[in-house]
Structure formats: structure tokens, C-alpha cells
Coordinates of C-alpha atoms and ligand atoms in Angstrom, one line a residue:
Chain E
M1 CA 15.2 -5.3 -10.1
H2 CA 15.5 -2.6 -7.5
P3 CA 19.0 -1.0 -7.5
A4 CA 20.0 -0.8 -3.8
Y5 CA 22.7 1.9 -3.5
S6 CA 24.6 -0.1 -0.9
V7 CA 25.0 -3.0 -3.3
I8 CA 25.9 -0.8 -6.2
F9 CA 28.6 0.9 -4.1
F10 CA 29.8 -2.4 -2.8
T11 CA 30.3 -4.1 -6.2
S12 CA 32.0 -1.1 -7.7
A13 CA 34.3 -0.4 -4.8
S14 CA 35.3 -3.9 -3.9
G15 CA 35.6 -5.0 -7.5
G16 CA 38.2 -2.2 -8.1
G17 CA 39.8 -2.8 -4.8
Y18 CA 40.4 -6.6 -5.2
L19 CA 41.8 -6.1 -8.7
L20 CA 44.1 -3.3 -7.5
L21 CA 45.5 -5.7 -4.9
A22 CA 45.9 -8.4 -7.6
L23 CA 47.7 -5.9 -10.0
L24 CA 50.0 -4.8 -7.2
A25 CA 50.8 -8.4 -6.4
L26 CA 51.4 -9.2 -10.0
F27 CA 53.5 -6.2 -11.0
G28 CA 55.4 -6.4 -7.7
A29 CA 56.3 -10.1 -8.2
L30 CA 57.3 -9.5 -11.8
G31 CA 59.6 -6.7 -10.7
I32 CA 57.7 -4.2 -12.8
L33 CA 56.8 -2.2 -9.7
P34 CA 59.5 -1.5 -7.2
T35 CA 58.7 -2.5 -3.6
D36 CA 58.8 1.1 -2.6
P37 CA 57.4 1.6 0.9
V38 CA 55.3 4.6 0.1
L39 CA 53.8 2.9 -3.0
G40 CA 53.1 -0.1 -0.7
V41 CA 51.3 2.0 1.9
V42 CA 49.3 4.0 -0.6
G43 CA 48.6 1.1 -3.1
F44 CA 47.6 -1.6 -0.6
G45 CA 46.0 1.1 1.6
V46 CA 43.6 2.2 -1.2
G47 CA 43.0 -1.4 -2.0
F48 CA 42.1 -2.4 1.5
V49 CA 40.0 0.7 2.1
A50 CA 38.0 0.2 -1.1
V51 CA 37.5 -3.5 -0.3
T52 CA 36.5 -2.9 3.4
A53 CA 34.2 0.0 2.6
G54 CA 32.5 -2.1 0.0
L55 CA 32.1 -5.1 2.4
L56 CA 30.7 -2.8 5.1
A57 CA 28.3 -1.1 2.7
S58 CA 27.1 -4.6 1.6
T59 CA 25.8 -5.2 5.2
F60 CA 23.8 -1.9 5.3
H61 CA 20.9 -3.3 3.4
L62 CA 20.6 -6.4 5.6
G63 CA 17.6 -6.8 7.9
H64 CA 19.9 -8.0 10.7
P65 CA 23.5 -6.8 10.1
E66 CA 24.5 -8.0 13.6
R67 CA 24.0 -11.6 12.4
A68 CA 26.2 -11.1 9.2
W69 CA 28.7 -13.5 10.6
R70 CA 26.3 -16.3 9.9
A71 CA 26.8 -15.7 6.2
F72 CA 30.1 -17.4 6.3
S73 CA 28.6 -20.8 7.1
Q74 CA 26.9 -22.0 3.9
W75 CA 29.8 -21.9 1.4
R76 CA 29.0 -25.4 0.2
S77 CA 25.9 -24.2 -1.6
S78 CA 25.7 -20.4 -1.6
W79 CA 27.7 -18.1 -3.8
L80 CA 26.9 -15.2 -1.4
S81 CA 28.5 -17.2 1.4
R82 CA 31.5 -18.2 -0.8
E83 CA 31.9 -14.5 -1.6
G84 CA 32.0 -13.7 2.1
V85 CA 34.6 -16.4 2.9
L86 CA 36.8 -15.6 -0.1
S87 CA 36.6 -11.8 0.5
L88 CA 38.0 -12.3 4.0
A89 CA 40.5 -15.0 3.0
T90 CA 42.1 -12.6 0.5
F91 CA 43.1 -10.3 3.4
V92 CA 45.6 -12.9 4.6
P93 CA 48.0 -13.2 1.7
A94 CA 47.4 -9.6 0.6
G95 CA 48.1 -8.4 4.2
L96 CA 51.3 -10.4 4.5
L97 CA 52.4 -9.2 1.1
A98 CA 51.8 -5.6 2.1
I99 CA 53.8 -6.1 5.3
L100 CA 56.7 -7.6 3.4
W101 CA 56.5 -4.9 0.8
V102 CA 56.3 -1.9 3.2
F103 CA 58.6 -3.0 6.0
F104 CA 61.0 -5.3 4.3
G105 CA 61.1 -3.9 0.8
R106 CA 60.4 -7.3 -0.8
T107 CA 57.8 -9.4 -2.3
S108 CA 57.0 -13.1 -2.5
M109 CA 55.9 -15.1 -5.5
P110 CA 53.7 -17.6 -3.6
L111 CA 51.9 -14.8 -1.6
A112 CA 51.5 -12.8 -4.8
I113 CA 50.0 -15.8 -6.6
L114 CA 47.6 -16.5 -3.7
T115 CA 46.6 -12.9 -3.6
I116 CA 45.8 -12.8 -7.3
L117 CA 43.9 -16.1 -7.2
L118 CA 41.8 -15.2 -4.2
A119 CA 41.1 -11.7 -5.4
L120 CA 39.9 -13.1 -8.8
A121 CA 37.9 -15.8 -7.0
T122 CA 36.2 -13.2 -4.7
V123 CA 35.1 -11.0 -7.6
S124 CA 34.0 -14.1 -9.5
A125 CA 31.9 -15.2 -6.5
T126 CA 30.2 -11.8 -6.5
A127 CA 29.4 -12.2 -10.2
M128 CA 28.1 -15.7 -9.6
I129 CA 25.6 -14.5 -7.0
Y130 CA 23.8 -12.9 -9.9
A131 CA 24.8 -15.3 -12.7
S132 CA 23.2 -18.2 -10.8
L133 CA 19.8 -16.6 -10.4
K134 CA 17.7 -18.4 -13.0
P135 CA 14.6 -16.2 -12.6
V136 CA 16.6 -13.2 -13.9
Q137 CA 17.6 -14.1 -17.5
R138 CA 19.5 -10.8 -17.9
W139 CA 21.8 -12.0 -15.0
A140 CA 21.9 -15.7 -15.5
N141 CA 24.1 -15.7 -18.6
G142 CA 27.7 -16.1 -19.6
Y143 CA 28.4 -12.3 -20.0
V144 CA 28.1 -11.4 -16.3
L145 CA 31.2 -13.1 -14.9
P146 CA 33.7 -11.6 -17.5
N147 CA 31.9 -8.3 -17.1
Y148 CA 32.5 -8.2 -13.3
L149 CA 36.1 -9.2 -13.7
L150 CA 36.8 -6.6 -16.5
L151 CA 35.0 -3.8 -14.7
G152 CA 37.1 -4.5 -11.6
L153 CA 40.2 -4.7 -13.7
A154 CA 39.5 -1.4 -15.4
S155 CA 39.0 0.4 -12.1
G156 CA 41.9 -1.3 -10.4
A157 CA 44.3 -0.6 -13.3
T158 CA 43.2 3.1 -13.5
W159 CA 43.7 3.5 -9.8
L160 CA 47.1 1.9 -9.9
A161 CA 48.2 4.2 -12.8
L162 CA 47.1 7.3 -10.8
I163 CA 48.7 6.1 -7.5
T164 CA 52.0 5.4 -9.2
A165 CA 52.0 8.7 -11.0
I166 CA 51.5 10.5 -7.6
V167 CA 53.9 8.4 -5.5
L168 CA 56.6 7.7 -8.1
P169 CA 56.7 10.6 -10.5
A170 CA 58.9 10.0 -13.5
F171 CA 58.8 6.3 -12.9
Y172 CA 60.4 4.4 -15.8
A173 CA 57.7 1.8 -16.2
T174 CA 54.7 4.1 -16.2
I175 CA 54.0 3.1 -19.7
V176 CA 53.2 -0.5 -18.7
L177 CA 50.7 0.6 -16.1
D178 CA 49.1 3.1 -18.5
W179 CA 48.7 0.6 -21.2
T180 CA 47.3 -1.9 -18.8
A181 CA 44.7 0.6 -17.8
I182 CA 43.9 1.5 -21.4
I183 CA 43.5 -2.1 -22.5
A184 CA 41.4 -3.0 -19.4
L185 CA 39.2 0.0 -20.0
G186 CA 38.8 -1.0 -23.6
L187 CA 38.0 -4.6 -22.8
A188 CA 35.5 -3.6 -20.1
A189 CA 33.7 -1.4 -22.7
L190 CA 33.6 -4.2 -25.2
G191 CA 32.3 -6.6 -22.6
K192 CA 29.6 -4.2 -21.7
V193 CA 28.6 -3.6 -25.3
A194 CA 28.5 -7.4 -25.8
Y195 CA 26.3 -7.8 -22.7
W196 CA 23.8 -5.1 -23.9
R197 CA 23.6 -6.7 -27.3
F198 CA 22.8 -10.0 -25.7
I199 CA 20.1 -8.7 -23.4
D200 CA 18.5 -6.7 -26.3
R201 CA 18.4 -9.7 -28.5
S202 CA 17.3 -12.5 -26.2
R203 CA 14.4 -13.2 -23.9
S204 CA 13.8 -15.4 -20.9
A205 CA 12.3 -18.8 -21.7
S206 CA 9.6 -17.9 -19.2
T207 CA 6.4 -16.2 -20.4
P208 CA 3.0 -15.4 -18.9
E209 CA 1.9 -18.7 -20.5
S210 CA 4.6 -20.8 -18.8
A211 CA 4.1 -18.9 -15.6
T212 CA 0.4 -19.8 -15.4
G213 CA 0.3 -23.0 -17.5
L214 CA -2.7 -21.5 -19.3
G215 CA -1.0 -21.2 -22.7
A216 CA -3.1 -24.0 -24.2
I217 CA -6.2 -21.8 -24.0
G218 CA -4.5 -18.9 -25.7
K219 CA -2.4 -15.8 -25.0
V220 CA -2.4 -15.0 -21.2
R221 CA -2.8 -11.5 -19.8
L222 CA -3.4 -10.1 -16.3
F223 CA -7.0 -9.2 -15.7
A224 CA -6.9 -8.3 -12.0
A225 CA -3.9 -8.0 -9.7
P226 CA -4.1 -9.5 -6.2
H227 CA -3.6 -6.2 -4.5
T228 CA -4.2 -2.5 -5.3
E229 CA -0.9 -1.1 -3.9
E230 CA 2.7 -2.0 -4.5
N231 CA 3.9 -4.9 -2.3
Y232 CA 7.4 -6.1 -1.5
L233 CA 7.6 -8.2 -4.6
L234 CA 6.8 -5.2 -6.9
K235 CA 9.1 -2.8 -5.1
E236 CA 12.0 -5.2 -5.0
M237 CA 11.6 -7.2 -8.3
G238 CA 9.3 -5.0 -10.3
Y239 CA 11.6 -2.0 -10.7
Q240 CA 12.2 -1.3 -14.3
V241 CA 13.9 1.7 -15.9
A242 CA 12.3 3.3 -19.0
R243 CA 13.9 2.1 -22.2
K244 CA 14.8 5.6 -23.4
H245 CA 16.5 6.5 -20.1
A246 CA 18.3 3.2 -20.2
L247 CA 19.8 4.0 -23.6
K248 CA 21.0 7.4 -22.4
L249 CA 22.5 5.9 -19.3
R250 CA 24.3 3.2 -21.3
L251 CA 25.9 6.0 -23.4
I252 CA 26.9 7.8 -20.2
A253 CA 28.4 4.7 -18.7
L254 CA 30.2 3.8 -21.9
A255 CA 31.6 7.3 -22.5
L256 CA 32.4 8.5 -19.0
G257 CA 33.2 5.1 -17.6
F258 CA 35.6 3.7 -20.3
T259 CA 36.1 5.7 -23.5
V260 CA 37.0 9.1 -22.0
P261 CA 39.1 7.6 -19.3
A262 CA 41.0 5.5 -21.8
I263 CA 41.7 8.7 -23.9
L264 CA 42.8 10.6 -20.8
V265 CA 45.2 7.8 -19.7
F266 CA 46.6 7.9 -23.2
L267 CA 47.1 11.7 -23.1
A268 CA 48.7 11.3 -19.6
M269 CA 51.5 9.2 -21.3
L270 CA 52.3 12.2 -23.5
V271 CA 52.9 14.6 -20.6
S272 CA 54.5 14.3 -17.2
G273 CA 54.4 15.4 -13.6
W274 CA 51.3 17.0 -12.3
A275 CA 49.7 17.3 -15.7
A276 CA 49.8 13.5 -16.0
V277 CA 48.4 13.2 -12.4
A278 CA 45.6 15.6 -13.2
L279 CA 44.6 13.6 -16.4
L280 CA 44.8 10.3 -14.5
A281 CA 42.7 11.7 -11.7
L282 CA 40.0 12.8 -14.2
A283 CA 40.2 9.4 -15.7
T284 CA 39.6 7.8 -12.3
I285 CA 36.7 10.1 -11.5
G286 CA 35.1 9.4 -14.9
N287 CA 35.6 5.7 -14.5
A288 CA 34.0 5.8 -11.1
I289 CA 30.9 7.7 -12.3
G290 CA 30.6 5.4 -15.3
T291 CA 31.0 2.2 -13.2
L292 CA 28.4 3.3 -10.7
T293 CA 26.0 4.1 -13.6
E294 CA 26.7 0.7 -15.2
R295 CA 26.1 -1.0 -11.8
W296 CA 22.8 0.8 -11.4
L297 CA 21.7 -0.2 -14.9
F298 CA 22.7 -3.8 -14.3
F299 CA 19.9 -3.8 -11.7
A300 CA 17.4 -1.5 -13.3
E301 CA 17.5 -3.3 -16.6
A302 CA 17.2 -6.8 -15.0
R303 CA 13.7 -8.4 -15.1
H304 CA 12.4 -11.0 -12.8
T305 CA 10.0 -13.8 -13.7
V306 CA 7.7 -12.7 -10.8
T307 CA 6.7 -9.7 -13.0
L308 CA 5.0 -12.2 -15.3
Y309 CA 2.3 -12.6 -12.7
Y310 CA 1.8 -8.9 -12.6
G311 CA 1.2 -8.1 -16.3
S312 CA 4.7 -8.2 -17.8
E313 CA 4.8 -9.9 -21.2
A314 CA 8.4 -10.9 -20.9
A315 CA 11.0 -11.5 -18.2
Chain L
M1 CA 22.2 -26.3 6.2
T2 CA 21.1 -24.8 2.9
A3 CA 22.3 -27.8 0.9
L4 CA 19.2 -29.8 -0.1
P5 CA 18.4 -33.0 1.7
A6 CA 18.2 -36.2 -0.3
A7 CA 14.8 -36.3 -2.1
S8 CA 12.2 -37.3 0.4
P9 CA 9.6 -39.9 -0.5
K10 CA 7.0 -37.7 1.2
K11 CA 6.2 -34.5 -0.7
L12 CA 3.5 -32.5 1.0
G13 CA 1.9 -29.8 -1.1
L14 CA -1.2 -28.3 -2.5
V15 CA -3.3 -29.0 -5.6
I16 CA -5.2 -26.0 -6.9
D17 CA -8.2 -26.5 -9.2
L18 CA -8.3 -23.6 -11.6
D19 CA -11.6 -24.8 -13.0
I20 CA -13.3 -24.3 -9.7
C21 CA -11.6 -21.3 -8.0
V22 CA -14.0 -18.3 -7.9
G23 CA -11.3 -15.8 -6.9
C24 CA -13.0 -14.9 -3.6
H25 CA -9.6 -14.5 -1.7
A26 CA -11.0 -16.5 1.2
C27 CA -7.9 -18.7 1.3
A28 CA -5.6 -15.7 1.3
V29 CA -7.5 -14.0 4.1
N30 CA -7.6 -17.2 6.3
C31 CA -3.9 -17.7 5.6
K32 CA -3.2 -14.2 6.8
E33 CA -5.5 -14.7 9.8
W34 CA -3.9 -18.0 10.9
N35 CA -0.3 -17.0 10.3
S36 CA -0.6 -13.7 12.0
G37 CA -0.6 -15.8 15.1
G38 CA 1.2 -18.9 13.8
H39 CA 4.8 -20.1 13.3
A40 CA 5.9 -17.2 11.2
A41 CA 4.0 -14.5 13.1
P42 CA 3.6 -11.6 12.9
L43 CA 2.8 -10.9 9.3
T44 CA 3.5 -7.2 9.5
D45 CA 1.2 -4.7 7.9
F46 CA 2.0 -1.1 7.1
D47 CA -0.5 1.7 6.6
A48 CA -3.2 -0.9 6.9
Y49 CA -6.1 1.6 6.9
G50 CA -4.3 4.3 4.9
A51 CA -4.0 5.2 1.3
K52 CA -1.2 2.8 0.5
P53 CA -1.7 -0.4 2.5
D54 CA 1.1 -2.9 2.3
G55 CA 2.0 -6.0 4.2
V56 CA 3.3 -9.6 4.2
W57 CA 1.0 -12.2 2.7
F58 CA 1.9 -15.8 1.9
N59 CA -0.9 -16.4 -0.7
R60 CA -2.0 -14.0 -3.4
I61 CA -4.9 -14.4 -5.8
H62 CA -4.2 -13.2 -9.4
T63 CA -6.8 -13.2 -12.1
F64 CA -5.8 -13.8 -15.7
E65 CA -7.6 -13.9 -19.1
A66 CA -6.4 -16.5 -21.5
G67 CA -7.4 -16.7 -25.2
E68 CA -9.8 -14.5 -27.2
G69 CA -13.5 -14.2 -27.7
A70 CA -15.8 -17.2 -27.0
A71 CA -12.8 -19.5 -26.6
G72 CA -11.3 -17.2 -24.0
R73 CA -11.4 -17.8 -20.2
T74 CA -11.1 -15.8 -17.1
V75 CA -9.0 -17.8 -14.6
H76 CA -8.6 -17.0 -10.9
F77 CA -5.1 -18.0 -9.9
P78 CA -4.0 -18.4 -6.3
K79 CA -0.3 -18.5 -5.8
S80 CA 1.8 -19.4 -2.8
C81 CA 5.1 -21.3 -2.1
M82 CA 5.3 -24.4 -4.3
H83 CA 7.6 -26.2 -1.8
C84 CA 9.8 -27.0 -4.8
E85 CA 11.9 -30.2 -5.1
T86 CA 15.0 -28.3 -6.1
P87 CA 14.4 -24.8 -4.7
A88 CA 17.3 -22.4 -5.3
C89 CA 15.8 -20.2 -2.6
V90 CA 17.3 -22.7 -0.2
T91 CA 20.7 -23.2 -1.8
V92 CA 21.4 -19.5 -2.3
C93 CA 20.9 -18.7 1.4
P94 CA 24.2 -17.8 3.0
T95 CA 23.2 -18.4 6.6
G96 CA 21.4 -21.7 6.6
A97 CA 18.2 -19.9 7.6
S98 CA 16.4 -21.3 4.6
F99 CA 16.0 -25.0 4.5
K100 CA 14.0 -27.9 3.1
R101 CA 12.8 -30.5 5.5
A102 CA 14.0 -34.0 4.7
A103 CA 10.9 -35.6 6.3
D104 CA 8.1 -34.0 4.3
G105 CA 9.7 -31.6 1.8
I106 CA 8.4 -28.4 3.4
V107 CA 10.5 -25.3 2.7
L108 CA 10.9 -23.1 5.8
V109 CA 12.9 -20.1 7.1
D110 CA 14.5 -20.2 10.5
E111 CA 13.9 -16.6 11.4
D112 CA 16.5 -16.6 14.2
K113 CA 19.2 -17.2 11.6
C114 CA 18.0 -15.0 8.8
I115 CA 20.1 -11.9 8.2
G116 CA 17.5 -10.4 5.8
C117 CA 19.7 -10.3 2.7
K118 CA 16.7 -11.0 0.5
L119 CA 18.7 -13.2 -1.9
C120 CA 16.2 -16.1 -1.5
S121 CA 13.4 -13.9 -2.7
W122 CA 15.4 -13.1 -5.8
A123 CA 16.0 -16.8 -6.3
C124 CA 12.3 -17.7 -6.2
P125 CA 10.8 -17.5 -9.7
Y126 CA 7.3 -17.5 -8.3
G127 CA 7.4 -14.5 -5.9
A128 CA 6.5 -16.7 -2.9
R129 CA 8.8 -15.0 -0.4
E130 CA 8.0 -11.7 1.1
F131 CA 10.4 -9.7 3.2
D132 CA 9.1 -8.3 6.5
S133 CA 10.9 -5.0 6.8
Q134 CA 9.8 -4.5 10.4
E135 CA 11.1 -7.8 11.6
G136 CA 14.1 -7.7 9.2
V137 CA 13.6 -11.3 8.1
M138 CA 12.2 -13.2 5.2
K139 CA 8.7 -14.8 5.5
K140 CA 7.0 -17.4 3.5
C141 CA 4.3 -20.1 3.4
T142 CA 4.9 -22.8 6.0
L143 CA 2.2 -25.1 4.6
C144 CA 0.7 -24.5 8.0
I145 CA 3.1 -26.9 9.9
D146 CA 1.4 -25.6 13.0
R147 CA -1.9 -27.0 11.8
I148 CA -1.2 -30.1 9.8
Y149 CA 0.7 -31.8 12.7
N150 CA -1.3 -30.1 15.4
E151 CA -2.8 -32.8 17.6
T152 CA -4.9 -30.3 19.6
L153 CA -7.0 -29.7 16.4
D154 CA -9.7 -32.0 15.2
E155 CA -8.3 -34.4 12.6
R156 CA -10.4 -32.8 9.8
D157 CA -8.9 -29.4 10.7
R158 CA -5.3 -30.6 10.2
V159 CA -5.0 -29.1 6.8
P160 CA -3.5 -25.7 5.8
A161 CA -5.7 -22.7 6.6
C162 CA -6.2 -21.9 2.9
V163 CA -7.5 -25.4 2.2
A164 CA -9.8 -25.2 5.2
A165 CA -11.2 -21.9 4.1
C166 CA -12.0 -22.5 0.4
P167 CA -15.7 -22.4 0.1
V168 CA -15.8 -24.2 -3.3
G169 CA -13.3 -27.0 -2.6
A170 CA -10.7 -25.7 -5.1
R171 CA -7.8 -26.5 -2.9
H172 CA -6.5 -29.9 -1.9
F173 CA -3.7 -30.8 0.5
G174 CA -1.8 -34.1 0.6
D175 CA 1.3 -36.1 -0.2
L176 CA 2.2 -35.7 -3.8
G177 CA 5.1 -38.1 -3.4
D178 CA 2.6 -41.0 -2.9
E179 CA 1.2 -42.1 -6.3
D180 CA -1.9 -43.5 -4.6
S181 CA -2.8 -40.4 -2.5
P182 CA -6.1 -38.7 -3.5
V183 CA -4.1 -35.6 -4.5
S184 CA -1.8 -37.5 -6.8
Q185 CA -4.8 -39.3 -8.4
L186 CA -6.5 -36.0 -8.9
V187 CA -3.4 -34.6 -10.7
A188 CA -3.1 -37.7 -12.9
E189 CA -6.8 -37.6 -13.8
R190 CA -7.0 -33.9 -14.6
G191 CA -3.6 -33.4 -16.1
G192 CA -2.2 -31.3 -13.3
Y193 CA 1.0 -29.4 -13.9
G194 CA 3.7 -27.3 -12.1
L195 CA 4.5 -23.7 -13.0
M196 CA 7.5 -22.6 -15.1
P197 CA 8.9 -26.1 -15.7
E198 CA 11.7 -24.6 -17.9
L199 CA 13.4 -23.2 -14.8
G200 CA 13.8 -26.7 -13.3
Y201 CA 12.7 -25.9 -9.7
T202 CA 10.2 -28.9 -9.9
P203 CA 7.4 -27.4 -7.9
V204 CA 5.5 -29.8 -5.7
N205 CA 2.3 -27.8 -5.8
Q206 CA 0.2 -28.7 -8.9
Y207 CA -2.4 -26.8 -10.8
L208 CA -5.5 -28.4 -12.4
P209 CA -6.3 -26.7 -15.7
P210 CA -9.8 -25.3 -16.4
R211 CA -12.0 -27.9 -18.0
P212 CA -12.8 -27.1 -21.7
S213 CA -15.8 -24.7 -21.8
Q214 CA -19.1 -26.0 -23.1
A215 CA -20.3 -24.6 -26.4
R216 CA -23.9 -24.9 -25.2
A217 CA -25.4 -24.9 -21.8
G218 CA -26.6 -28.4 -20.8
C219 CA -29.9 -29.2 -19.0
T220 CA -29.9 -27.7 -15.5
G221 CA -33.2 -29.5 -14.5
A222 CA -35.1 -26.2 -14.2
T223 CA -38.4 -25.8 -16.0
A224 CA -38.4 -23.9 -19.2
L225 CA -42.0 -22.6 -18.7
P226 CA -42.6 -19.1 -17.7
V227 CA -43.5 -19.1 -14.0
D228 CA -47.0 -17.6 -14.4
D229 CA -48.0 -20.5 -16.7
V230 CA -47.4 -23.0 -14.0
T231 CA -50.6 -24.3 -12.4
P232 CA -50.2 -26.5 -9.4
A233 CA -51.7 -29.9 -10.2
R234 CA -53.6 -30.6 -7.1
G235 CA -54.1 -29.9 -3.4
F236 CA -54.1 -26.8 -1.4
L237 CA -51.9 -24.8 -3.8
R238 CA -54.3 -25.6 -6.7
W239 CA -57.1 -24.2 -4.6
V240 CA -55.2 -21.0 -3.8
D241 CA -54.2 -20.7 -7.4
R242 CA -57.8 -21.0 -8.6
L243 CA -58.9 -18.5 -5.9
L244 CA -56.3 -15.9 -6.9
S245 CA -56.9 -16.5 -10.7
R246 CA -60.6 -15.5 -10.5
Ligands
SF4_1 S1 8.1 -21.6 -4.6 FE1 9.8 -20.2 -4.3 S2 10.0 -20.0 -2.1 FE2 8.7 -21.8 -2.5 S3 10.2 -23.6 -2.6 FE3 9.9 -22.9 -4.7 S4 11.6 -21.4 -5.0 FE4 11.4 -21.7 -2.8
SF4_2 S1 16.9 -13.4 3.5 FE1 17.2 -14.8 5.2 S2 16.4 -16.8 4.5 FE2 16.6 -15.4 2.7 S3 18.7 -15.9 1.8 FE3 19.0 -14.2 3.2 S4 19.5 -15.1 5.2 FE4 18.6 -16.7 3.9

């Protein structure tokens, strides 16, 4: 599948943004984070900016962005529509919570719970857009939903650790935030490895034989394509990354995105002040590069059944 | 509404005879011609006369080889929208632009609502939807709704353009929801099938498999004698023959 940059940026930024909002709501409601106004402005600010930038980016690849409002109408059947509705709905409790936090120095358990649930639901809906597409076996599987949630959690937790280190230096509960980030990064890495193992060891039930129904005669192969040049189908659905590049990119994603950041966050616990901030900033940058690489691979490694009509042996 | 309507008794669709198709692309060309001015017009082309021509087509003709050696077959394989009974291309659409008609099962795009998110084309396993990047909307086979119900056309022309064009009669159009329709009977008789049944889209269009190949050619009715040994038996030709044979 063709990796569209706007979609890659959208899923990375908004995934991290929603989970950052959820973590702020959670730690605020539990009293682990103080309802400090500066922390509120920066924390919710980064969350809202990431989420909004992601949502705007996701409209860039549309043929008619001016009609995007129509996408809120079909939530009964469409995960893309549900994602749109949920993504906006999350702004309501999260916005109210931010106002309470910043201007009144308090938090609210019901608003926090709503924020957490809607943020998780939004990211889940994004994942389900992909996980519900049966023609792409590498998407339509049980690994995709937990992957999306864990990737968002890893980014959100790393951002929160960095923001708190900047805004509240020498904060007593830093260790909770740091360990949250380390565990989230570790789980995200495990989820990704499990996903890669799965796609390497399984195949789509669809084959050139089932796609043409000619299997009774024998093995089916393409003799002549319908057209000489690439068409929309091949540009959009036929994109495939070379296997050797994919393996390198997986290592980059795993190392830069999760392993190195986890180590950096751990080291940040051993130092304090600006040294800790610098380490956490590096962790955040690494995680961002790794997450974008992983998102790109998620598309580039995915194979669509339409390629079976163009000479692919497996989808 | 992108929710699917209750299953309609009428299921209009195509039956494609893979035994007969000669791979001439006439159906695809006539489809392009008709639909360039029809319901989903235009079917934009890019660089049409250049080195990398590209454009929107609703029907594409692939050619496959199946099997090996003498048992192997070359099969021409036209492919267009199957007007599936449970098409995810419709249910994934966030805007309601994609819909399946309750009355006859035809799957269409309302181009005025389409935001061009392309998700429906990802959801179609068969590659039946092509994005028109100039118009910014998704395009697909309409089963020629502007022909099949068109009362200004002669009754015999009220079939999809592809069916009308096929020079060998490899394409049939009709109601596959009606067991007694000619198309349904053809499917029953010849063991017609839908593509990728494992995905559960339940395509309405059906393909008739190539008939088993003959091990030896049968009698074609042509004489086995070399032509110059043939002597006309009587009449003027016999006289000419004798004159020339002197
Ligand atoms: S063939 Fe593709 S576009 Fe046509 S109805 Fe089926 S899923 Fe939809
Ligand atoms: S491209 Fe258009 S028809 Fe297809 S899913 Fe998006 S809005 Fe619906």
C-alpha cells in the first residue's frame, strides 16, 4: 500500500496527542500530577496541537477537503466516520478538564474518565479503519489495534515525561512518569515485534487461484497485464518495499523508536535538571523518528488482494 | 446512507464466459467511450498520447495462464465491479457517497458527496474502483444505469456498453436474483462462480469457467483432400477445370 505522508503524520501525531491527553487526565485525577497551571497549559497545549495538526493533515490527501464535514455522517457503518466523530467529541471533556486545571487548579474524576475513554476510543477507531479492511491481510488482524494503542501510549508517555521535566524540575513523582514511559516503550516494541512475526509467518487466504477461480486448471500466473503503464490501482495498492530495505527499516524503528528512548528515559532518572531534560528530549526525538518509520512500514509492507490480478503470488 | 439496504430480490449483474472471451478489449473500450459521456463522466485521462498514459477505466482485461503444458490454458479475464451483495466499499464510506441501491443492487458513488478519501478503493478486493485525481472523486462501473433504464434507446440496446460491444457474446447481463432468468440458468448450467469467495463480499457478477480442452480436434466439416486434387464433378467449373488442366 502506498504510504501517504499526510496519513503517516496524522496517525503518529494524533495517536501520541490523544494518549498524552488521556495520561494527563489519569495522573491528574489520581493526584499523581499536581494541577499546576503551567503544566496544564503546556501539557494540554501540546496534546491539542498534536491532535489538531494530525486531524488537519489527514484532510490534506482528500480529493475534496472542503467537503470533509460530510465524513461525520456515516458513523453507523464506517470506522473512518466514527474516528471523525470521536476525535472531535474528545475535545469536549478534555477542553473542560484543561480549563478546570489551568484556571481553577482542580481536576474532575468524571471529566477525566470521559477524556480517557474517548481518547482510547478515537485511537481504536483509527486502528479499526485498517483492521477492518479484509483485502489487506497484514492489516486485518488482531495485532493492529493493540499496536496503535501502544504506539500512542509510548509517544504520549515520553512527551509527558519530557514536559513535566521542563515545567516542574525536581518534581517528586518524576519516577512514576519515567517508568510509565519506559514500560510503554517496551510494550510498544514487543507489540511491533509480535506483529512482524505474525506477518512474516502468515499469508492471506486469497491467492491468484482464488482471485481468478482458475485453480482447477492449475497454477495461475499473469500472462498479459491490462495496461502497459501504472494506473491508480498499482500506484495506490501496488506499492511494496523491498524486503531487505524493510528489514533495515524495522531495525531502525525498533532501535530509534523504542529501545534507545527507553534507555535514555532510564538514564534521565539517574540525573536531574537540564541533563534529564536533554536526555528526555533525545528520547522524544528518537521515538518520533522511529514511530514515523514504523508508520511508513505499516503501509509499505501491506499487500492488497488487487495485486493478485497483476502478477503477485501472495497478498 | 452507507449502511447496506436489506437484500434486494433483484440482483442485476454480469455473467462473463471465460471460455469464449478472446481478450480483444472491445468491452473495455466501449465502456470507456460510453461512460466518458455518461453518468460518471468524465473518465479523466492523463498524458493520453505521451510516454506514460494513465486514466480512469471501469473495466480492465487481464490475461492469465493456468496449468502447465498441454493441460494449460490461456484465459482472457475481463474484470469490473461485481456489484457485491455485501460490499465493504459501501460500508467503509464515511460520507454516504457510496451506496448500494435497494431496488436492483447496483453499487454507485454519489460524486457530489464524495470527499475523495479513497478508503472505498482500499476496501474493494477486486480493484474495481479508480480514483479520478482531476475531479477529486472516486469512480466506478455503474452497470450503465444510463443505458439499461434508458427508454430513448431501442430495447435491445438497453444493456451495459460492455455487453453490447462484445463481438463473441462472452458477456451476459441480467437479474441474478431471479433463478429462472437466462443468466441464472447459464450460471447453473456451466458452474459459474464468484471471485475470492473467502473474503465474503458475495459478488453478484459470475464467471463461467473455460470448458475442458479437447485432447483431439473434432471434425470441422472441411475436406481433408489437398485443394489441387479436387475436381469439380460437373457443369461450368468442370469445363474450366478441364480446359486449364490441359
Ligand atoms: S467489486 Fe468492489 S467496488 Fe464493486 S461492489 Fe464489490 S467491493 Fe464494491
Ligand atoms: S472516496 Fe468517496 S466514495 Fe470512496 S469512501 Fe471516500 S467519500 Fe466514500
